[in-house]
Coordinates of C-alpha atoms in Angstrom, one line a residue:
Chain A
X30 CA 89.7 102.6 134.5
X31 CA 87.7 103.7 137.3
X32 CA 87.4 100.8 140.1
X33 CA 88.7 98.6 138.7
X34 CA 87.3 95.9 141.2
X35 CA 83.6 96.2 140.1
X36 CA 82.3 93.5 137.8
X37 CA 80.3 95.0 135.1
X38 CA 79.5 91.0 133.8
X39 CA 79.6 87.9 135.3
X40 CA 79.9 84.2 133.3
X41 CA 79.3 81.2 136.2
X42 CA 79.2 77.2 135.0
X43 CA 78.8 78.0 131.7
X44 CA 77.2 75.2 129.4
X45 CA 76.9 74.7 126.1
X46 CA 75.8 71.3 123.8
X47 CA 75.0 71.8 119.9
X48 CA 73.7 67.9 119.7
X49 CA 76.7 65.8 121.4
X50 CA 78.8 68.1 120.8
X51 CA 80.0 70.8 124.2
X52 CA 81.0 73.3 123.5
X53 CA 81.6 74.5 126.5
X54 CA 81.6 72.9 130.0
X55 CA 81.7 74.8 133.6
X56 CA 82.8 77.8 132.8
X57 CA 83.0 81.4 135.4
X58 CA 84.8 84.2 135.0
X59 CA 84.1 87.9 136.2
X60 CA 85.0 90.5 133.2
X61 CA 86.1 93.8 135.9
X62 CA 84.7 97.3 135.1
X63 CA 87.4 99.4 132.7
X64 CA 89.7 96.3 132.1
X65 CA 90.4 94.4 128.5
X66 CA 90.2 90.6 129.0
X67 CA 91.6 88.4 126.6
X68 CA 90.0 84.6 125.9
X69 CA 92.4 82.9 124.3
X70 CA 93.1 79.4 123.8
X71 CA 94.0 76.7 120.6
X72 CA 91.3 75.7 117.1
X73 CA 88.1 75.1 118.6
X74 CA 88.5 76.2 121.9
X75 CA 85.1 78.0 122.5
X76 CA 85.8 81.8 122.2
X77 CA 83.8 82.6 119.9
X78 CA 81.3 80.2 121.5
X79 CA 81.2 81.8 124.5
X80 CA 81.6 85.3 123.0
X81 CA 78.4 84.1 121.3
X82 CA 76.2 83.8 124.5
X83 CA 77.6 87.1 125.7
X84 CA 75.8 89.0 122.8
X85 CA 73.1 86.1 123.1
X86 CA 73.8 85.0 120.0
X87 CA 73.8 81.0 121.7
X88 CA 71.4 80.2 124.2
X89 CA 73.6 77.8 126.5
X90 CA 71.9 74.8 128.7
X91 CA 73.7 75.8 132.0
X92 CA 75.8 78.3 133.8
X93 CA 74.1 82.2 134.4
X94 CA 75.3 85.2 132.5
X95 CA 74.8 89.0 135.2
X96 CA 75.9 91.6 133.4
X97 CA 74.8 95.2 135.4
X98 CA 74.0 93.4 138.4
X99 CA 71.2 91.3 136.6
X100 CA 71.1 87.4 136.7
X101 CA 70.0 85.8 133.3
X102 CA 70.0 82.7 131.7
X103 CA 69.3 83.5 128.1
X104 CA 68.9 86.4 125.8
X105 CA 68.1 88.1 122.6
X106 CA 70.8 88.9 120.8
X107 CA 68.8 92.3 120.0
X108 CA 68.4 92.5 123.8
X109 CA 71.9 91.8 124.4
X110 CA 72.7 95.1 122.2
X111 CA 69.7 97.5 123.8
X112 CA 71.6 96.9 127.0
X113 CA 74.7 97.6 126.0
X114 CA 76.9 94.8 125.0
X115 CA 78.0 96.1 121.4
X116 CA 80.4 93.6 119.5
X117 CA 83.1 92.7 116.3
X118 CA 82.5 89.3 114.4
X119 CA 85.8 87.0 113.2
X120 CA 85.1 86.8 109.8
X121 CA 83.7 90.2 109.1
X122 CA 79.8 91.2 108.9
X123 CA 79.4 94.6 107.4
X124 CA 76.6 95.4 105.9
X125 CA 78.2 95.4 102.2
X126 CA 76.7 97.4 99.4
X127 CA 76.2 100.3 102.1
X128 CA 78.4 102.5 102.7
X129 CA 80.8 103.5 106.2
X130 CA 79.2 106.3 107.2
X131 CA 75.9 104.1 106.4
X132 CA 77.3 100.8 108.7
X133 CA 78.3 103.0 111.4
X134 CA 74.3 104.7 111.5
X135 CA 73.3 101.3 112.2
X136 CA 75.4 101.6 115.3
X137 CA 72.5 104.1 116.6
X138 CA 70.3 102.9 115.7
X139 CA 68.7 101.7 119.4
X140 CA 69.4 105.2 120.6
X141 CA 66.4 106.5 117.8
X142 CA 63.2 107.4 120.1
X143 CA 61.5 108.8 117.2
X144 CA 58.3 106.7 116.6
X145 CA 58.3 104.7 112.8
X146 CA 56.1 106.8 111.3
X147 CA 58.9 109.8 112.3
X148 CA 61.1 108.2 111.3
X149 CA 59.4 107.5 107.5
X150 CA 58.4 110.4 106.9
X151 CA 61.3 112.5 108.1
X152 CA 59.5 114.9 110.4
X153 CA 59.5 116.1 114.5
X154 CA 61.2 114.3 116.5
X155 CA 63.0 111.8 113.9
X156 CA 64.9 114.6 112.0
X157 CA 66.0 116.2 115.2
X158 CA 67.3 112.4 116.1
X159 CA 68.6 111.9 113.0
X160 CA 70.6 115.0 113.1
X161 CA 71.6 114.0 116.1
X162 CA 73.4 110.3 116.0
X163 CA 74.8 112.2 112.4
X164 CA 77.1 114.4 115.1
X165 CA 78.0 111.5 117.1
X166 CA 78.6 108.7 114.6
X167 CA 80.9 111.4 112.9
X168 CA 82.9 111.9 116.4
X169 CA 83.2 108.0 116.2
X170 CA 84.2 108.1 112.5
X171 CA 86.9 110.3 113.6
X172 CA 87.6 108.8 116.7
X173 CA 88.8 105.7 114.4
X174 CA 90.8 107.7 111.0
X175 CA 88.4 106.3 108.7
X176 CA 86.5 110.2 107.2
X177 CA 88.0 109.8 104.0
X178 CA 86.0 106.7 103.2
X179 CA 82.4 107.8 104.7
X180 CA 80.9 107.2 101.4
X181 CA 82.6 104.3 100.0
X182 CA 80.5 101.6 99.6
X183 CA 81.9 99.1 102.5
X184 CA 82.2 95.5 100.3
X185 CA 85.1 97.9 97.9
X186 CA 86.8 98.6 101.3
X187 CA 90.4 96.1 101.9
X188 CA 90.3 94.2 104.4
X189 CA 91.6 95.8 107.1
X190 CA 89.4 99.3 106.9
X191 CA 87.0 96.9 106.3
X192 CA 87.2 95.5 110.8
X193 CA 87.6 99.3 111.3
X194 CA 84.7 100.2 110.7
X195 CA 83.2 96.8 111.4
X196 CA 84.9 98.3 115.6
X197 CA 83.3 101.7 114.8
X198 CA 79.5 100.8 114.3
X199 CA 80.2 98.6 117.0
X200 CA 81.4 101.7 118.9
X201 CA 78.5 104.4 117.4
X202 CA 76.0 101.8 120.2
X203 CA 78.4 103.4 122.9
X204 CA 78.7 100.5 124.7
X205 CA 79.4 99.3 128.0
X206 CA 80.9 95.7 127.2
X207 CA 83.2 96.0 123.3
X208 CA 83.3 91.8 122.3
X209 CA 85.8 91.7 119.8
X210 CA 86.0 88.3 117.6
X211 CA 89.3 88.6 116.8
X212 CA 90.4 92.3 115.6
X213 CA 93.4 91.5 114.2
X214 CA 93.0 87.8 112.4
X215 CA 94.3 88.7 108.6
X216 CA 96.0 91.5 109.3
X217 CA 99.4 92.7 108.8
X218 CA 101.8 94.5 111.0
X219 CA 101.0 98.3 110.3
X220 CA 97.9 97.7 110.4
X221 CA 98.1 95.5 113.1
X222 CA 99.4 98.6 115.2
X223 CA 96.9 100.8 114.1
X224 CA 93.8 98.5 115.1
X225 CA 95.6 98.0 118.8
X226 CA 96.4 102.0 118.7
X227 CA 92.0 102.3 118.5
X228 CA 91.1 99.3 120.7
X229 CA 93.5 101.0 123.5
X230 CA 92.3 104.9 123.0
X231 CA 89.0 103.3 122.8
X232 CA 89.4 101.8 126.1
X233 CA 91.7 104.5 128.0
X234 CA 89.9 107.8 126.3
X235 CA 86.4 106.0 125.9
X236 CA 86.5 103.5 129.3
X237 CA 85.3 101.2 127.2
X238 CA 85.4 97.6 128.6
X239 CA 86.7 94.9 126.3
X240 CA 86.6 91.8 125.9
X241 CA 88.8 90.4 123.3
X242 CA 90.0 86.8 121.5
X243 CA 93.1 87.2 120.0
X244 CA 95.1 84.6 118.5
X245 CA 98.5 86.9 118.6
X246 CA 100.0 86.5 121.8
X247 CA 102.0 89.6 121.3
X248 CA 99.4 91.8 120.9
X249 CA 96.8 90.2 124.2
X250 CA 100.2 90.5 126.3
X251 CA 100.3 94.2 125.4
X252 CA 96.6 94.8 125.3
X253 CA 94.6 92.6 127.7
X254 CA 95.1 93.0 131.7
X255 CA 94.0 89.2 132.2
X256 CA 92.9 86.8 130.8
X257 CA 90.9 83.6 130.4
X258 CA 92.7 80.3 128.9
X259 CA 90.1 77.8 127.4
X260 CA 91.0 74.8 126.7
X261 CA 88.7 71.8 125.0
X262 CA 85.4 74.2 126.5
X263 CA 86.7 74.6 129.9
X264 CA 89.3 76.4 131.5
X265 CA 91.8 75.9 132.1
X266 CA 93.6 79.1 133.6
X267 CA 92.9 82.8 134.1
X268 CA 94.5 85.9 135.4
X269 CA 97.3 88.6 134.5
X270 CA 99.4 87.9 131.6
X271 CA 102.8 86.5 133.4
X272 CA 100.6 84.7 135.3
X273 CA 99.5 82.9 132.4
X274 CA 102.9 82.9 130.3
X275 CA 104.0 81.6 133.5
X276 CA 101.3 79.0 133.7
X277 CA 102.7 75.4 132.8
X278 CA 98.7 74.2 131.9
X279 CA 98.5 77.0 129.6
X280 CA 102.1 76.0 128.1
X281 CA 101.9 72.3 127.4
X282 CA 97.5 73.6 125.5
X283 CA 99.5 75.5 123.4
X284 CA 102.4 73.3 122.5
X285 CA 101.4 70.0 123.3
X286 CA 103.1 67.7 125.8
X287 CA 104.8 64.5 125.4
X288 CA 103.2 61.5 126.3
X289 CA 105.9 59.2 126.9
Chain B
X10 CA 66.4 90.1 51.5
X11 CA 62.6 91.5 52.1
X12 CA 62.7 89.4 55.2
X13 CA 65.8 91.6 56.2
X14 CA 64.4 95.2 54.8
X15 CA 61.3 94.1 57.0
X16 CA 63.5 93.0 59.9
X17 CA 66.5 96.1 60.3
X18 CA 65.1 99.2 57.7
X19 CA 61.2 98.8 57.5
X20 CA 60.3 100.0 61.9
X21 CA 62.6 102.3 61.9
X22 CA 62.0 104.3 58.5
X23 CA 58.4 103.6 59.6
X24 CA 59.4 105.8 63.3
X25 CA 61.2 108.6 61.5
X26 CA 58.1 108.8 59.5
X27 CA 55.2 109.4 61.8
X28 CA 57.0 110.0 65.1
X29 CA 53.3 110.3 66.2
X30 CA 52.8 107.0 66.3
X31 CA 55.5 106.2 67.9
X32 CA 55.4 108.3 71.4
X33 CA 51.8 106.2 71.5
X34 CA 53.3 103.0 71.0
X35 CA 56.1 104.3 74.0
X36 CA 53.4 105.9 76.6
X37 CA 51.7 103.0 76.2
X38 CA 54.1 100.6 76.9
X39 CA 56.4 103.3 79.5
X40 CA 52.4 103.2 81.5
X41 CA 52.1 99.1 81.4
X42 CA 55.3 98.9 82.6
X43 CA 55.5 101.3 85.8
X44 CA 52.5 98.5 86.7
X45 CA 55.0 95.6 86.1
X46 CA 56.9 98.0 88.0
X47 CA 54.4 98.0 91.3
X48 CA 54.6 94.3 90.7
X49 CA 58.2 93.6 90.2
X50 CA 58.4 95.8 93.5
X51 CA 56.9 94.3 95.6
X52 CA 59.0 91.2 95.5
X53 CA 62.3 93.1 95.3
X54 CA 61.6 94.3 99.0
X55 CA 61.2 91.2 100.4
X56 CA 63.6 89.2 98.9
X57 CA 66.8 91.9 99.5
X58 CA 65.1 92.1 103.5
X59 CA 64.9 88.2 103.8
X60 CA 66.3 86.7 101.1
X61 CA 63.0 85.0 99.8
X62 CA 61.1 85.0 96.7
X63 CA 57.8 85.6 97.7
X64 CA 55.6 83.4 95.1
X65 CA 52.9 84.7 96.3
X66 CA 53.3 88.1 95.2
X67 CA 50.6 87.9 93.0
X68 CA 48.9 86.5 94.7
X69 CA 48.7 89.7 97.2
X70 CA 48.0 91.7 94.3
X71 CA 44.5 90.0 93.8
X72 CA 44.3 89.3 97.7
X73 CA 44.5 92.4 98.6
X74 CA 42.6 94.3 95.3
X75 CA 39.3 91.8 95.6
X76 CA 39.1 92.7 99.1
X77 CA 39.9 96.6 98.6
X78 CA 36.5 95.9 95.4
X79 CA 35.0 93.4 98.1
X80 CA 34.7 96.8 100.4
X81 CA 33.4 98.9 97.7
X82 CA 30.4 96.7 96.3
X83 CA 29.4 96.6 100.2
X84 CA 29.3 100.5 99.9
X85 CA 32.4 102.1 101.7
X86 CA 33.5 104.6 100.5
X87 CA 36.5 103.9 99.1
X88 CA 39.3 105.7 100.8
X89 CA 37.8 104.2 104.6
X90 CA 38.0 100.2 101.7
X91 CA 41.8 100.8 100.7
X92 CA 42.6 102.0 104.7
X93 CA 41.0 98.1 106.1
X94 CA 41.7 97.1 103.4
X95 CA 45.6 98.2 104.3
X96 CA 45.0 96.6 107.7
X97 CA 43.6 93.4 106.6
X98 CA 47.0 93.5 104.5
X99 CA 49.5 94.0 107.7
X100 CA 47.5 91.2 109.0
X101 CA 48.3 89.0 106.8
X102 CA 51.9 90.0 107.2
X103 CA 52.3 88.9 110.7
X104 CA 50.4 86.0 110.3
X105 CA 52.7 85.1 107.3
X106 CA 55.7 86.2 109.8
X107 CA 54.7 84.1 112.9
X108 CA 52.6 81.0 111.0
X109 CA 55.1 80.1 108.1
X110 CA 58.8 82.6 108.2
X111 CA 59.3 81.8 112.4
X112 CA 59.1 78.2 112.0
X113 CA 60.8 77.6 110.1
X114 CA 63.7 80.1 110.3
X115 CA 67.3 79.1 108.9
X116 CA 66.4 76.4 106.4
X117 CA 67.4 76.3 103.0
X118 CA 65.9 78.9 100.9
X119 CA 64.5 76.9 98.4
X120 CA 61.4 75.5 101.0
X121 CA 60.9 79.0 102.0
X122 CA 60.9 79.2 98.5
X123 CA 57.9 76.3 98.2
X124 CA 55.7 77.7 101.4
X125 CA 55.4 80.5 100.1
X126 CA 54.0 78.8 97.1
X127 CA 52.1 77.6 100.0
X128 CA 50.5 80.6 100.1
X129 CA 49.8 81.5 97.0
X130 CA 48.0 78.6 96.9
X131 CA 45.6 78.9 100.1
X132 CA 45.3 82.8 99.7
X133 CA 43.8 82.7 95.6
X134 CA 41.0 79.9 97.0
X135 CA 40.1 82.2 100.0
X136 CA 39.8 85.0 97.6
X137 CA 37.8 83.3 95.5
X138 CA 35.6 81.8 98.9
X139 CA 34.9 85.2 99.3
X140 CA 34.4 86.7 97.1
X141 CA 33.1 84.7 94.5
X142 CA 35.1 84.3 91.0
X143 CA 33.7 87.0 89.4
X144 CA 35.9 89.9 87.3
X145 CA 35.0 93.0 89.2
X146 CA 34.8 96.5 87.7
X147 CA 37.2 99.1 89.8
X148 CA 35.3 102.4 90.4
X149 CA 37.6 104.4 92.1
X150 CA 36.5 108.0 89.4
X151 CA 40.0 107.4 87.4
X152 CA 39.4 109.1 85.1
X153 CA 38.5 107.3 82.0
X154 CA 39.2 110.0 78.8
X155 CA 40.6 110.1 75.7
X156 CA 43.3 113.2 75.8
X157 CA 44.5 114.5 72.8
X158 CA 48.1 116.5 72.9
X159 CA 48.7 118.4 69.9
X160 CA 52.8 117.8 69.2
X161 CA 54.8 119.4 66.6
X162 CA 54.9 116.5 64.5
X163 CA 51.6 115.4 65.0
X164 CA 48.1 114.9 66.7
X165 CA 49.1 111.9 70.0
X166 CA 46.5 110.6 71.5
X167 CA 46.5 109.5 75.8
X168 CA 44.4 106.9 77.4
X169 CA 44.0 109.5 80.9
X170 CA 43.3 106.3 83.3
X171 CA 46.9 105.3 81.8
X172 CA 48.6 109.1 82.5
X173 CA 46.3 108.1 85.8
X174 CA 47.8 105.5 86.9
X175 CA 51.4 106.6 86.0
X176 CA 51.6 109.4 88.2
X177 CA 50.6 106.8 91.4
X178 CA 52.8 104.2 90.2
X179 CA 56.1 107.2 89.6
X180 CA 55.1 108.6 93.2
X181 CA 54.9 105.4 95.2
X182 CA 58.0 104.2 93.9
X183 CA 59.7 108.1 95.2
X184 CA 58.6 107.3 98.5
X185 CA 59.9 103.9 98.6
X186 CA 63.4 104.9 97.3
X187 CA 63.2 107.6 99.6
X188 CA 62.3 106.0 102.9
X189 CA 64.3 103.4 102.1
X190 CA 67.8 105.8 101.0
X191 CA 66.9 108.4 103.8
X192 CA 65.4 106.6 106.8
X193 CA 65.8 104.7 110.3
X194 CA 63.9 102.0 109.4
X195 CA 65.0 102.1 105.8
X196 CA 68.6 101.4 106.6
X197 CA 66.8 98.8 109.1
X198 CA 65.7 97.5 106.5
X199 CA 68.6 97.1 103.9
X200 CA 70.7 96.4 106.6
X201 CA 68.9 93.1 107.2
X202 CA 68.7 92.5 104.1
X203 CA 72.9 92.5 103.8
X204 CA 73.5 90.4 106.9
X205 CA 71.3 89.5 109.1
X206 CA 73.6 88.2 111.8
X207 CA 75.8 91.2 111.7
X208 CA 71.9 93.0 112.1
X209 CA 70.6 91.6 115.1
X210 CA 73.9 92.3 116.7
X211 CA 73.5 95.7 116.3
X212 CA 70.2 95.8 117.9
X213 CA 67.7 95.1 114.7
X214 CA 65.2 92.8 116.3
X215 CA 64.5 90.7 112.6
X216 CA 61.2 88.8 113.1
X217 CA 60.2 93.2 112.9
X218 CA 61.3 94.0 110.6
X219 CA 59.7 90.7 108.6
X220 CA 56.5 92.1 109.1
X221 CA 57.4 95.4 108.0
X222 CA 59.0 94.1 104.8
X223 CA 55.5 91.9 104.1
X224 CA 53.3 94.8 104.8
X225 CA 55.1 97.3 103.0
X226 CA 54.8 94.7 100.1
X227 CA 51.4 93.7 100.8
X228 CA 50.6 98.3 100.7
X229 CA 52.3 98.0 97.1
X230 CA 51.0 95.2 96.3
X231 CA 47.3 96.5 97.3
X232 CA 48.7 100.2 94.7
X233 CA 48.8 97.5 92.3
X234 CA 46.3 95.6 92.5
X235 CA 44.0 98.8 92.6
X236 CA 45.4 99.8 89.5
X237 CA 45.2 96.6 87.7
X238 CA 41.9 95.8 88.6
X239 CA 41.0 99.5 87.2
X240 CA 41.9 99.0 83.9
X241 CA 41.3 95.4 83.8
X242 CA 38.9 94.2 85.5
X243 CA 39.6 92.2 89.4
X244 CA 39.8 89.0 88.0
X245 CA 42.2 86.3 89.0
X246 CA 43.9 86.8 85.6
X247 CA 45.7 89.1 87.3
X248 CA 48.0 86.4 89.1
X249 CA 49.0 85.7 85.9
X250 CA 49.7 89.0 84.4
X251 CA 51.8 89.6 88.2
X252 CA 54.3 86.5 86.5
X253 CA 55.7 89.4 84.2
X254 CA 57.4 90.7 87.2
X255 CA 59.9 88.1 86.9
X256 CA 61.5 88.5 83.6
X257 CA 61.4 92.5 84.7
X258 CA 63.6 91.3 88.1
X259 CA 65.3 89.5 85.8
X260 CA 66.3 92.6 83.6
X261 CA 66.5 94.7 86.9
X262 CA 67.8 92.4 89.4
X263 CA 66.3 90.9 92.1
X264 CA 68.4 93.0 95.0
X265 CA 67.4 97.1 93.4
X266 CA 65.1 99.1 93.5
X267 CA 66.0 101.1 90.9
X268 CA 66.5 98.4 88.5
X269 CA 62.4 96.8 88.9
X270 CA 61.6 100.2 88.0
X271 CA 64.1 100.6 85.0
X272 CA 63.4 96.6 84.1
X273 CA 59.5 97.5 84.0
X274 CA 60.1 100.4 82.3
X275 CA 62.1 98.4 78.7
X276 CA 59.8 95.9 79.5
X277 CA 56.4 98.0 79.1
X278 CA 57.8 99.8 76.5
X279 CA 60.3 97.2 74.5
X280 CA 56.9 94.6 74.0
X281 CA 54.7 97.2 72.9
X282 CA 58.1 98.5 70.2
X283 CA 58.2 94.8 69.2
X284 CA 54.7 93.7 69.3
X285 CA 54.1 97.1 67.0
X286 CA 56.6 97.4 65.3
X287 CA 57.9 93.8 64.7
X288 CA 55.1 91.7 65.5
X289 CA 52.7 92.3 63.7
X290 CA 54.4 92.5 60.1
X291 CA 56.2 89.5 61.2
X292 CA 55.0 87.7 63.3
X293 CA 51.0 88.4 63.1
X294 CA 50.5 89.6 66.5
X295 CA 50.1 88.5 69.7
X296 CA 54.3 89.2 70.3
X297 CA 53.8 91.0 74.0
X298 CA 52.6 87.5 75.3
X299 CA 56.5 85.9 75.3
X300 CA 58.4 88.9 73.9
X301 CA 59.2 89.9 77.9
X302 CA 60.2 86.4 78.8
X303 CA 62.9 86.3 76.2
X304 CA 64.9 89.3 76.6
X305 CA 64.9 87.3 80.2
X306 CA 66.5 84.0 78.8
X307 CA 68.8 86.3 76.5
X308 CA 69.8 88.2 79.8
X309 CA 70.3 85.1 81.6
X310 CA 72.6 84.5 79.3
X311 CA 74.9 87.4 79.4
X312 CA 74.4 89.0 82.4
X313 CA 72.4 86.7 85.2
X314 CA 73.2 89.5 87.8
X315 CA 70.4 91.7 85.9
X316 CA 71.4 95.4 85.3
X317 CA 71.2 97.3 88.8
X318 CA 71.2 93.1 90.5
X319 CA 75.0 92.8 93.1
X320 CA 77.4 91.5 91.4
X321 CA 77.1 87.5 92.2
X322 CA 80.4 86.3 93.4
X323 CA 81.2 83.3 94.7
X324 CA 84.7 82.3 97.2
X325 CA 86.0 78.9 96.7

């Protein structure tokens, strides 16, 4: 929670089209360092598209994204990852055949400096690095309380735990900005509470800035410092949870307006 | 009754009466099985990492062997020829990635499969126009002698070249398995094979990985090509033999490295056993040509994912 006024990521006039479909139109907002920032909106509002623009899966036709003071229009996903942006997915994207431990290890991929040959032969730097990374990974595993499933192939884990492993993999990269696409979707109340706790402690203890998409309004209002509302690809409102709660446009977008 | 006896009783009686012959048949079978495994490995590597069934893998084996033998015929030292060929296969991997795979990213698997058929035809013609179509012997000093081994139950004859090929193949397979399971690059390869999107999000650059995989597959093809070449001479029929990898893959599962190895051993040993104990007495021989395919078909009926493949579950 250091220097909350400092801007980590700034999205300016982003427009994204797929053929004739306008997924995003002139969307701008800032994410401040150390905050939990929520992106909400009805289905199809362009929330996931926004995250995909930030981490480089989509390339917006117009607008700029400034991350850590560096402005850019396009970036490849692995470059975004290298600069410190990690993410999770709406429909869990884990390596199902690998164990929890191996999945989380892949999060360390970019931190490995040893040459290909050293890694392949497990000699010199390759070996030292592997051991150092294992320690970091074990820390993350402890942090998210998934020690007991370290060696279990993730394909066999229940949904809630898979989500947690995905978060662990994202955290293993020690990101500066963590993007969570519906981290609590499809979870029961207990799992949601756990996940909320982990999101909060990630933010408080590790100081990670978090941008999340979530449909559960209770969760959003409890967790986030600031909220942006999207509707039909446009920004409807931005502000603190209290401001958003009282915003008439937002209420209309969610509940519908009668046109009589 | 006579036929039933020949099918169900006599072969096993033979096995017990003449154990030395049984062991010889088994060893011969396992050795050629290891060679099938080597070719199948190349398929599995590429299929795992990119979901592409590389029809050109058989030609890779031939093309690599052709280059190796061609260079040696020009007077290049075998070790140097080997290294140069590894280089050629790496360049080939690069070219395939840039010219064929990248333009076709996100296309249906069938399109990519067709593209690999194109690569196969191209390489076959290209190889022939450079090195000619003659059968070339491989002389790399692989010892070729008959070894006699005195076992408790009789004398066993083994070809030293078979033994040599077996050891090399077993070594290579072990190295690859260790590489995949215990190194970061291997982990990255498996990650890409598992989920492209997730791999991108943790910062694995897909394109580099594909080049690595195709280069490794090229390397495996080279080793397989030299082994087969040493046995049969480098000739264009090699690419057809390489198709034996198909039943091996169906048996072992398309996504499993251990599956490719064990599948190869089962096919190799199975077809030799069948030929010697059932084929020759009942069907006048030549069953080796088709036995593996029949087994593969039976497998497709009952266990389409193979022995070790990941179970295919379609969610509706």
